[in-house]
PDB file of C-alpha atoms in Angstrom:
ATOM      1  CA  ALA A   1       0.000   0.000   0.000  1.00 78.00           C
ATOM      2  CA  GLN A   2       1.136   3.540  -0.660  1.00 86.00           C
ATOM      3  CA  SER A   3       0.241   6.932   0.697  1.00 91.00           C
ATOM      4  CA  VAL A   4       1.330  10.544   0.424  1.00 95.00           C
ATOM      5  CA  THR A   5       1.139  13.315   2.995  1.00 96.00           C
ATOM      6  CA  GLN A   6       1.617  16.903   1.946  1.00 97.00           C
ATOM      7  CA  LEU A   7       2.323  19.094   4.937  1.00 94.00           C
ATOM      8  CA  GLY A   8       0.593  22.432   4.681  1.00 92.00           C
ATOM      9  CA  SER A   9      -2.468  22.829   2.475  1.00 94.00           C
ATOM     10  CA  HIS A  10      -1.566  26.489   1.851  1.00 97.00           C
ATOM     11  CA  VAL A  11       1.847  28.095   1.509  1.00 97.00           C
ATOM     12  CA  SER A  12       2.376  31.810   0.916  1.00 97.00           C
ATOM     13  CA  VAL A  13       5.690  33.354  -0.121  1.00 97.00           C
ATOM     14  CA  SER A  14       6.849  36.689  -1.421  1.00 97.00           C
ATOM     15  CA  GLU A  15       8.032  37.042  -4.986  1.00 97.00           C
ATOM     16  CA  GLY A  16      11.742  36.202  -5.087  1.00 97.00           C
ATOM     17  CA  ALA A  17      11.648  34.129  -1.896  1.00 98.00           C
ATOM     18  CA  LEU A  18      12.442  30.448  -1.528  1.00 98.00           C
ATOM     19  CA  VAL A  19       9.616  28.012  -2.227  1.00 98.00           C
ATOM     20  CA  LEU A  20       9.484  24.827  -0.112  1.00 98.00           C
ATOM     21  CA  LEU A  21       6.584  22.406  -0.473  1.00 98.00           C
ATOM     22  CA  ARG A  22       6.743  19.313   1.702  1.00 98.00           C
ATOM     23  CA  CYS A  23       5.865  15.749   0.764  1.00 97.00           C
ATOM     24  CA  ASN A  24       6.274  12.568   2.769  1.00 97.00           C
ATOM     25  CA  TYR A  25       5.412   9.178   1.354  1.00 94.00           C
ATOM     26  CA  SER A  26       4.828   5.635   2.498  1.00 92.00           C
ATOM     27  CA  SER A  27       5.549   2.673   0.267  1.00 85.00           C
ATOM     28  CA  SER A  28       6.302  -0.984   0.942  1.00 79.00           C
ATOM     29  CA  VAL A  29       8.419  -1.220  -2.220  1.00 79.00           C
ATOM     30  CA  PRO A  30      10.855   1.205  -3.855  1.00 80.00           C
ATOM     31  CA  PRO A  31       8.735   4.116  -5.012  1.00 85.00           C
ATOM     32  CA  TYR A  32       8.499   6.311  -8.027  1.00 88.00           C
ATOM     33  CA  LEU A  33       7.722   9.871  -6.996  1.00 91.00           C
ATOM     34  CA  PHE A  34       6.248  12.754  -8.919  1.00 93.00           C
ATOM     35  CA  TRP A  35       5.328  16.382  -8.499  1.00 96.00           C
ATOM     36  CA  TYR A  36       2.499  17.775 -10.599  1.00 95.00           C
ATOM     37  CA  VAL A  37       1.209  21.355 -10.888  1.00 96.00           C
ATOM     38  CA  GLN A  38      -2.423  22.270 -11.510  1.00 93.00           C
ATOM     39  CA  TYR A  39      -3.547  25.703 -12.675  1.00 90.00           C
ATOM     40  CA  PRO A  40      -7.208  26.714 -12.235  1.00 85.00           C
ATOM     41  CA  ASN A  41      -9.616  24.774 -14.425  1.00 80.00           C
ATOM     42  CA  GLN A  42      -6.828  22.715 -15.937  1.00 83.00           C
ATOM     43  CA  GLY A  43      -5.509  19.211 -15.596  1.00 86.00           C
ATOM     44  CA  LEU A  44      -2.278  18.300 -13.870  1.00 91.00           C
ATOM     45  CA  GLN A  45       1.083  18.867 -15.542  1.00 93.00           C
ATOM     46  CA  LEU A  46       4.222  16.974 -14.644  1.00 92.00           C
ATOM     47  CA  LEU A  47       6.906  19.091 -12.952  1.00 95.00           C
ATOM     48  CA  LEU A  48       9.439  16.368 -12.250  1.00 93.00           C
ATOM     49  CA  LYS A  49       9.815  12.696 -11.393  1.00 90.00           C
ATOM     50  CA  TYR A  50      12.127  10.464  -9.370  1.00 89.00           C
ATOM     51  CA  THR A  51      12.674   6.972 -10.726  1.00 80.00           C
ATOM     52  CA  SER A  52      15.661   5.669  -8.711  1.00 76.00           C
ATOM     53  CA  ALA A  53      18.409   7.463 -10.615  1.00 73.00           C
ATOM     54  CA  ALA A  54      19.868  10.637  -9.067  1.00 82.00           C
ATOM     55  CA  THR A  55      18.332  11.618  -5.748  1.00 88.00           C
ATOM     56  CA  LEU A  56      18.267  15.313  -6.695  1.00 93.00           C
ATOM     57  CA  VAL A  57      15.817  15.751  -9.533  1.00 93.00           C
ATOM     58  CA  LYS A  58      15.527  18.884 -11.632  1.00 94.00           C
ATOM     59  CA  GLY A  59      12.257  19.741 -13.292  1.00 94.00           C
ATOM     60  CA  ILE A  60      10.656  22.435 -15.351  1.00 93.00           C
ATOM     61  CA  ASN A  61      10.313  26.112 -14.410  1.00 92.00           C
ATOM     62  CA  GLY A  62      13.316  26.016 -12.048  1.00 96.00           C
ATOM     63  CA  PHE A  63      11.839  23.499  -9.599  1.00 97.00           C
ATOM     64  CA  GLU A  64      13.775  20.651  -8.076  1.00 97.00           C
ATOM     65  CA  ALA A  65      13.158  17.946  -5.496  1.00 97.00           C
ATOM     66  CA  GLU A  66      15.388  15.721  -3.391  1.00 94.00           C
ATOM     67  CA  PHE A  67      14.562  12.104  -2.587  1.00 93.00           C
ATOM     68  CA  LYS A  68      15.567  11.237   0.987  1.00 93.00           C
ATOM     69  CA  LYS A  69      14.914   7.588   1.709  1.00 90.00           C
ATOM     70  CA  SER A  70      15.826   7.850   5.403  1.00 92.00           C
ATOM     71  CA  GLU A  71      13.222  10.576   5.876  1.00 93.00           C
ATOM     72  CA  THR A  72      10.729   9.151   3.329  1.00 94.00           C
ATOM     73  CA  SER A  73      10.511  12.642   1.908  1.00 95.00           C
ATOM     74  CA  PHE A  74      10.443  14.243  -1.518  1.00 96.00           C
ATOM     75  CA  HIS A  75      10.197  17.981  -0.871  1.00 97.00           C
ATOM     76  CA  LEU A  76       9.833  20.422  -3.772  1.00 98.00           C
ATOM     77  CA  THR A  77      11.907  23.609  -3.849  1.00 98.00           C
ATOM     78  CA  LYS A  78      12.545  26.631  -6.017  1.00 98.00           C
ATOM     79  CA  PRO A  79      15.153  29.239  -5.063  1.00 97.00           C
ATOM     80  CA  SER A  80      13.171  32.278  -6.185  1.00 97.00           C
ATOM     81  CA  ALA A  81       9.382  32.386  -6.519  1.00 97.00           C
ATOM     82  CA  HIS A  82       7.717  34.042  -9.480  1.00 96.00           C
ATOM     83  CA  MET A  83       4.143  35.275  -9.652  1.00 95.00           C
ATOM     84  CA  SER A  84       3.424  32.669 -12.322  1.00 94.00           C
ATOM     85  CA  ASP A  85       4.240  29.875  -9.840  1.00 96.00           C
ATOM     86  CA  ALA A  86       0.947  30.468  -8.028  1.00 96.00           C
ATOM     87  CA  ALA A  87      -0.958  27.209  -8.454  1.00 96.00           C
ATOM     88  CA  GLU A  88      -1.801  23.967  -6.684  1.00 97.00           C
ATOM     89  CA  TYR A  89       0.932  21.360  -6.370  1.00 98.00           C
ATOM     90  CA  PHE A  90       0.438  17.642  -5.939  1.00 97.00           C
ATOM     91  CA  CYS A  91       2.916  15.022  -4.845  1.00 96.00           C
ATOM     92  CA  ALA A  92       2.274  11.458  -6.072  1.00 93.00           C
ATOM     93  CA  VAL A  93       3.769   8.007  -5.524  1.00 91.00           C
ATOM     94  CA  SER A  94       3.571   4.879  -7.629  1.00 86.00           C
ATOM     95  CA  ALA A  95       5.367   1.542  -7.673  1.00 75.00           C
ATOM     96  CA  TYR A  96       6.243  -1.235 -10.084  1.00 64.00           C
ATOM     97  CA  THR A  97       3.730  -3.426  -8.297  1.00 59.00           C
ATOM     98  CA  ASN A  98       0.711  -1.466  -9.492  1.00 57.00           C
ATOM     99  CA  ALA A  99       1.281  -0.830 -13.162  1.00 56.00           C
ATOM    100  CA  GLY A 100       1.921   2.864 -12.746  1.00 63.00           C
ATOM    101  CA  LYS A 101      -1.222   3.668 -10.765  1.00 80.00           C
ATOM    102  CA  SER A 102      -0.399   6.787  -8.780  1.00 87.00           C
ATOM    103  CA  THR A 103      -1.575   7.789  -5.324  1.00 91.00           C
ATOM    104  CA  PHE A 104      -1.814  11.548  -4.828  1.00 94.00           C
ATOM    105  CA  GLY A 105      -1.567  13.817  -1.848  1.00 96.00           C
ATOM    106  CA  ASP A 106      -4.277  16.379  -1.124  1.00 95.00           C
ATOM    107  CA  GLY A 107      -2.278  19.188  -2.650  1.00 96.00           C
ATOM    108  CA  THR A 108      -0.658  22.422  -1.526  1.00 97.00           C
ATOM    109  CA  THR A 109      -1.888  25.765  -2.815  1.00 97.00           C
ATOM    110  CA  LEU A 110       1.000  28.150  -3.391  1.00 97.00           C
ATOM    111  CA  THR A 111       0.293  31.878  -3.227  1.00 97.00           C
ATOM    112  CA  VAL A 112       2.975  34.324  -4.361  1.00 97.00           C
ATOM    113  CA  LYS A 113       2.736  37.861  -2.991  1.00 96.00           C
ATOM    114  CA  PRO A 114       4.160  40.803  -4.951  1.00 94.00           C
TER     115      PRO A 114
ATOM    116  CA  GLY B   1       0.804  17.644 -30.749  1.00 53.00           C
ATOM    117  CA  ALA B   2      -2.649  17.242 -29.225  1.00 80.00           C
ATOM    118  CA  GLY B   3      -2.908  16.423 -25.574  1.00 93.00           C
ATOM    119  CA  VAL B   4      -5.527  14.426 -23.723  1.00 96.00           C
ATOM    120  CA  SER B   5      -8.971  15.738 -24.610  1.00 97.00           C
ATOM    121  CA  GLN B   6     -12.013  15.386 -22.379  1.00 97.00           C
ATOM    122  CA  SER B   7     -15.622  16.248 -23.093  1.00 97.00           C
ATOM    123  CA  PRO B   8     -17.793  17.804 -21.986  1.00 97.00           C
ATOM    124  CA  ARG B   9     -15.846  20.286 -19.864  1.00 96.00           C
ATOM    125  CA  TYR B  10     -18.867  20.879 -17.665  1.00 97.00           C
ATOM    126  CA  LYS B  11     -21.897  18.681 -17.042  1.00 98.00           C
ATOM    127  CA  VAL B  12     -24.885  19.405 -14.865  1.00 98.00           C
ATOM    128  CA  ALA B  13     -27.131  16.439 -14.174  1.00 98.00           C
ATOM    129  CA  LYS B  14     -30.223  16.048 -12.098  1.00 97.00           C
ATOM    130  CA  ARG B  15     -30.061  13.379  -9.439  1.00 97.00           C
ATOM    131  CA  GLY B  16     -30.978  10.057 -10.956  1.00 97.00           C
ATOM    132  CA  GLN B  17     -29.856  10.877 -14.493  1.00 98.00           C
ATOM    133  CA  ASP B  18     -27.204   8.878 -16.333  1.00 98.00           C
ATOM    134  CA  VAL B  19     -24.096  10.640 -17.657  1.00 98.00           C
ATOM    135  CA  ALA B  20     -21.294   9.687 -20.036  1.00 98.00           C
ATOM    136  CA  LEU B  21     -17.890  11.336 -19.944  1.00 98.00           C
ATOM    137  CA  ARG B  22     -15.490  10.979 -22.844  1.00 98.00           C
ATOM    138  CA  CYS B  23     -11.705  10.830 -22.910  1.00 98.00           C
ATOM    139  CA  ASP B  24      -9.572  10.977 -26.046  1.00 97.00           C
ATOM    140  CA  PRO B  25      -5.999  10.099 -25.011  1.00 96.00           C
ATOM    141  CA  ILE B  26      -2.795  11.041 -26.753  1.00 95.00           C
ATOM    142  CA  SER B  27      -2.501   8.952 -29.911  1.00 93.00           C
ATOM    143  CA  GLY B  28      -0.612   5.717 -29.335  1.00 91.00           C
ATOM    144  CA  HIS B  29      -0.700   5.857 -25.558  1.00 92.00           C
ATOM    145  CA  VAL B  30      -1.112   2.386 -24.129  1.00 91.00           C
ATOM    146  CA  SER B  31      -2.260   3.174 -20.622  1.00 92.00           C
ATOM    147  CA  LEU B  32      -5.359   5.143 -19.671  1.00 94.00           C
ATOM    148  CA  PHE B  33      -6.491   6.100 -16.190  1.00 94.00           C
ATOM    149  CA  TRP B  34      -9.609   7.708 -14.747  1.00 96.00           C
ATOM    150  CA  TYR B  35      -9.373   9.721 -11.543  1.00 96.00           C
ATOM    151  CA  GLN B  36     -12.000  11.511  -9.458  1.00 97.00           C
ATOM    152  CA  GLN B  37     -11.019  14.811  -7.834  1.00 94.00           C
ATOM    153  CA  ALA B  38     -13.300  16.164  -5.140  1.00 93.00           C
ATOM    154  CA  LEU B  39     -13.090  19.821  -4.185  1.00 90.00           C
ATOM    155  CA  GLY B  40      -9.971  20.551  -2.187  1.00 87.00           C
ATOM    156  CA  GLN B  41      -8.546  17.060  -2.562  1.00 90.00           C
ATOM    157  CA  GLY B  42      -6.069  15.234  -4.717  1.00 92.00           C
ATOM    158  CA  PRO B  43      -7.118  12.923  -7.532  1.00 93.00           C
ATOM    159  CA  GLU B  44      -8.398   9.516  -6.431  1.00 94.00           C
ATOM    160  CA  PHE B  45      -7.856   6.506  -8.696  1.00 93.00           C
ATOM    161  CA  LEU B  46     -10.944   5.001 -10.295  1.00 95.00           C
ATOM    162  CA  THR B  47      -9.854   2.590 -13.021  1.00 95.00           C
ATOM    163  CA  TYR B  48      -7.009   1.659 -15.393  1.00 92.00           C
ATOM    164  CA  PHE B  49      -6.865   0.329 -18.956  1.00 94.00           C
ATOM    165  CA  GLN B  50      -3.958  -1.153 -20.824  1.00 92.00           C
ATOM    166  CA  ASN B  51      -5.053  -0.898 -24.443  1.00 94.00           C
ATOM    167  CA  GLU B  52      -8.645  -2.211 -24.420  1.00 95.00           C
ATOM    168  CA  ALA B  53      -8.241  -4.356 -21.308  1.00 94.00           C
ATOM    169  CA  GLN B  54      -9.529  -2.969 -18.018  1.00 94.00           C
ATOM    170  CA  LEU B  55      -6.865  -4.258 -15.651  1.00 91.00           C
ATOM    171  CA  ASP B  56      -7.895  -2.512 -12.467  1.00 90.00           C
ATOM    172  CA  LYS B  57     -11.273  -1.145 -11.459  1.00 92.00           C
ATOM    173  CA  SER B  58     -10.720  -1.264  -7.738  1.00 91.00           C
ATOM    174  CA  GLY B  59     -11.337   2.464  -7.309  1.00 92.00           C
ATOM    175  CA  LEU B  60     -14.823   2.591  -8.804  1.00 96.00           C
ATOM    176  CA  PRO B  61     -16.994   3.651  -5.852  1.00 94.00           C
ATOM    177  CA  SER B  62     -20.078   1.626  -6.761  1.00 94.00           C
ATOM    178  CA  ASP B  63     -21.627  -0.513  -9.452  1.00 96.00           C
ATOM    179  CA  ARG B  64     -23.213   2.663 -10.836  1.00 97.00           C
ATOM    180  CA  PHE B  65     -19.817   3.506 -12.308  1.00 98.00           C
ATOM    181  CA  PHE B  66     -18.729   1.793 -15.508  1.00 97.00           C
ATOM    182  CA  ALA B  67     -15.818   2.467 -17.856  1.00 98.00           C
ATOM    183  CA  GLU B  68     -14.897   1.111 -21.246  1.00 97.00           C
ATOM    184  CA  ARG B  69     -12.217   1.483 -23.901  1.00 97.00           C
ATOM    185  CA  PRO B  70     -13.405  -0.876 -26.620  1.00 96.00           C
ATOM    186  CA  GLU B  71     -10.801  -0.175 -29.297  1.00 94.00           C
ATOM    187  CA  GLY B  72      -7.917   0.750 -27.071  1.00 92.00           C
ATOM    188  CA  SER B  73      -8.114   4.477 -27.735  1.00 95.00           C
ATOM    189  CA  VAL B  74     -11.145   6.575 -26.709  1.00 97.00           C
ATOM    190  CA  SER B  75     -12.610   5.784 -23.300  1.00 98.00           C
ATOM    191  CA  THR B  76     -15.978   6.526 -21.758  1.00 98.00           C
ATOM    192  CA  LEU B  77     -16.811   6.720 -18.079  1.00 98.00           C
ATOM    193  CA  LYS B  78     -20.491   6.200 -17.434  1.00 98.00           C
ATOM    194  CA  ILE B  79     -22.285   6.974 -14.211  1.00 98.00           C
ATOM    195  CA  GLN B  80     -25.794   5.644 -13.818  1.00 98.00           C
ATOM    196  CA  ARG B  81     -28.457   7.117 -11.533  1.00 98.00           C
ATOM    197  CA  THR B  82     -26.188   9.998 -10.462  1.00 98.00           C
ATOM    198  CA  GLN B  83     -26.124  11.040  -6.807  1.00 97.00           C
ATOM    199  CA  GLN B  84     -25.021  14.325  -5.244  1.00 96.00           C
ATOM    200  CA  GLU B  85     -21.874  12.682  -3.894  1.00 96.00           C
ATOM    201  CA  ASP B  86     -20.815  12.016  -7.491  1.00 97.00           C
ATOM    202  CA  SER B  87     -20.215  15.750  -7.958  1.00 97.00           C
ATOM    203  CA  ALA B  88     -16.503  16.131  -8.681  1.00 97.00           C
ATOM    204  CA  VAL B  89     -14.004  16.722 -11.440  1.00 95.00           C
ATOM    205  CA  TYR B  90     -13.300  13.563 -13.425  1.00 97.00           C
ATOM    206  CA  LEU B  91      -9.786  13.481 -14.811  1.00 95.00           C
ATOM    207  CA  CYS B  92      -8.529  11.231 -17.558  1.00 96.00           C
ATOM    208  CA  ALA B  93      -4.809  10.558 -17.937  1.00 94.00           C
ATOM    209  CA  SER B  94      -2.798   8.561 -20.421  1.00 93.00           C
ATOM    210  CA  SER B  95       0.730   7.221 -20.526  1.00 89.00           C
ATOM    211  CA  PRO B  96       2.788   6.039 -23.488  1.00 87.00           C
ATOM    212  CA  THR B  97       3.742   2.713 -21.946  1.00 79.00           C
ATOM    213  CA  ALA B  98       2.672   0.317 -19.232  1.00 72.00           C
ATOM    214  CA  ALA B  99       6.132   0.586 -17.702  1.00 71.00           C
ATOM    215  CA  GLU B 100       6.471   1.483 -14.090  1.00 69.00           C
ATOM    216  CA  GLY B 101       7.507   5.025 -13.393  1.00 72.00           C
ATOM    217  CA  SER B 102       5.856   6.368 -16.518  1.00 78.00           C
ATOM    218  CA  PRO B 103       4.352   9.791 -15.773  1.00 81.00           C
ATOM    219  CA  LEU B 104       0.763  10.640 -16.535  1.00 86.00           C
ATOM    220  CA  HIS B 105      -0.499  13.136 -19.115  1.00 92.00           C
ATOM    221  CA  PHE B 106      -3.755  14.621 -17.870  1.00 93.00           C
ATOM    222  CA  GLY B 107      -6.719  16.140 -19.651  1.00 95.00           C
ATOM    223  CA  ASN B 108      -8.417  19.260 -18.315  1.00 94.00           C
ATOM    224  CA  GLY B 109     -11.175  17.211 -16.727  1.00 94.00           C
ATOM    225  CA  THR B 110     -14.955  17.170 -16.744  1.00 97.00           C
ATOM    226  CA  ARG B 111     -16.609  18.997 -13.874  1.00 96.00           C
ATOM    227  CA  LEU B 112     -19.773  17.113 -12.957  1.00 98.00           C
ATOM    228  CA  THR B 113     -22.389  18.818 -10.799  1.00 98.00           C
ATOM    229  CA  VAL B 114     -25.349  16.757  -9.650  1.00 98.00           C
ATOM    230  CA  THR B 115     -28.311  18.825  -8.489  1.00 96.00           C
TER     231      THR B 115
END
């Protein structure tokens, strides 16, 4: 069984500040981990994925995430927030045992203040 | 190229009506998933197809929900005798392979409101 916990349903940062969105996972087998972004009235878009290669994963729009097995975490960061980063972010986990079916967290809404 | 297309974008149904939601995945994508997203929550898995075969329907909440993908491309999610608790956004996603770790390509969803 797998699960995802996203700590903080709402995060607010100032433009230019560091973005940190937290994700902890539970998986009985080695996981694949993903971050997706969802803009209003749109579907989810892939930001980045971890599939057991490098533990530091770089994605689109300047985002990156670090897989820490000992902490069962996959936190998403961006050094400098931009107004266009305001959206909802979802962390997801899947495993080879379930044919790619992903389990999602409840999401974190990021607000960027000017 | 075209992404995953879902129709209709919005659907209002009276309680008890049947609805059909369509998903047109990216051409050639083997895997197709349906998810239900309630307000303020993450997507919840409903069902999974590999080509035309429905390999997992463990997430369908009741026998009122039925999905098909008869030719391995377009899929339809049907909800019979809709209830208010069925109100949600229904997301379709496709993936080019059945390989583990393959990310999902999502459509924009169908927002279903049951009155």
